[in-house]
Short mmCIF file of C-alpha atoms in Angstrom, two decimals:
data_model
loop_
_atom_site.label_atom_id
_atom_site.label_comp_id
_atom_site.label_asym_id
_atom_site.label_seq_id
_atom_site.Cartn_x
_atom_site.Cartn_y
_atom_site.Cartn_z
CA UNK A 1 98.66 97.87 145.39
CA UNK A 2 98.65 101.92 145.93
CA UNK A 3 98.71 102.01 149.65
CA UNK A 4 101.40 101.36 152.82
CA UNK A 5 101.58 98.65 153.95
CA UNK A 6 100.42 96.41 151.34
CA UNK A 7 102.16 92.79 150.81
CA UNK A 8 104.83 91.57 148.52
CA UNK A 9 103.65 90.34 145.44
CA UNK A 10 105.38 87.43 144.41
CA UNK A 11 104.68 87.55 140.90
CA UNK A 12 107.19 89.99 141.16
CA UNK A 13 109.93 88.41 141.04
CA UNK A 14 109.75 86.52 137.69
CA UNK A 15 108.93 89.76 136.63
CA UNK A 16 111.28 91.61 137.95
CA UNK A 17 114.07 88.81 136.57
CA UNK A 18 112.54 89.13 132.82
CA UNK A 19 112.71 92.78 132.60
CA UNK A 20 116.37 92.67 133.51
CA UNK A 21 117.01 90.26 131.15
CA UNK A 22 115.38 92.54 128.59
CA UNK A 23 117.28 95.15 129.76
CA UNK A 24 120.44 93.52 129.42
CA UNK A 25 119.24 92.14 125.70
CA UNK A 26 118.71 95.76 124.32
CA UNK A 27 121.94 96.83 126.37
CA UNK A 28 119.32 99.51 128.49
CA UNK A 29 122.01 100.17 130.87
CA UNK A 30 120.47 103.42 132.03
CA UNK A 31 117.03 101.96 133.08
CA UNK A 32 116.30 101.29 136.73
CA UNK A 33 114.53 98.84 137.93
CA UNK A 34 112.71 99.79 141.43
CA UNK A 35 110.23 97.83 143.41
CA UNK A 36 108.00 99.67 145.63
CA UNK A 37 105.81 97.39 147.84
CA UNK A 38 105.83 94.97 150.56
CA UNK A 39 109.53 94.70 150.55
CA UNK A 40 111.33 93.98 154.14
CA UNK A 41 114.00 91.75 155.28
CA UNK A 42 111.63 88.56 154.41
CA UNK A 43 111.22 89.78 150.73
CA UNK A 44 114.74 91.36 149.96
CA UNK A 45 116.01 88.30 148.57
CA UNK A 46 113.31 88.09 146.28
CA UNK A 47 114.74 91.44 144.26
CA UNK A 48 118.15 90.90 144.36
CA UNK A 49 117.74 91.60 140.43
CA UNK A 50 116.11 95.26 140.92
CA UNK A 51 118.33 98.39 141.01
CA UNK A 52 116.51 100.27 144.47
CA UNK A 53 114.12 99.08 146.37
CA UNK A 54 111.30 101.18 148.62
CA UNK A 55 110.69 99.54 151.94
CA UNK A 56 108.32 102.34 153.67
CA UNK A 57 106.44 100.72 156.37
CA UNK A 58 108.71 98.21 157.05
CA UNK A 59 110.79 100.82 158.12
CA UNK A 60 108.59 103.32 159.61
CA UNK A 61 106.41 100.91 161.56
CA UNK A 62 109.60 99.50 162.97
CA UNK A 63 111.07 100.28 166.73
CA UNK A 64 114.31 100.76 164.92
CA UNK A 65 114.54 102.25 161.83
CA UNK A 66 118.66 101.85 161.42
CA UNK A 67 118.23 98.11 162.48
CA UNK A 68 115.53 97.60 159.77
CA UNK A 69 117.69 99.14 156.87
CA UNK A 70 120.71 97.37 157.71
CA UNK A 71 118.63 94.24 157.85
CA UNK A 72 117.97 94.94 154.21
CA UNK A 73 121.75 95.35 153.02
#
């Protein structure tokens, strides 16, 4: 973690699905959830439960950057 590039961590996504749970248990409506890191269109699925993803080099490194953000919608 901390640099482009890096892989999807797939501890992640348990974690990302028990802090929204939290979330919704304390009724934190105005916290965001936001994964940074190793997301592209082979990870999306896995953080369907976060509020924005960051998908830098997946993007950048890509021939075509519209292409690779609507393969993430």
């Amino acid at each position: 973690p901390g640099e482009g590039g890096q892989g999807f961590i797939e501890s992640s996504e348990d974690k990302i699905k028990e802090i929204r749970k939290l979330l919704e248990e304390y009724c934190l409506d105005d916290v965001v959830i936001n994964v940074d890191g190793g997301v592209n269109n082979k990870t999306i699925n896995k953080c369907r439960d976060a509020d924005m993803v960051v998908s830098g080099s997946y993007i950048v490194k890509s021939e075509n950057y519209q292409e690779s953000i609507d393969s993430l919608r």
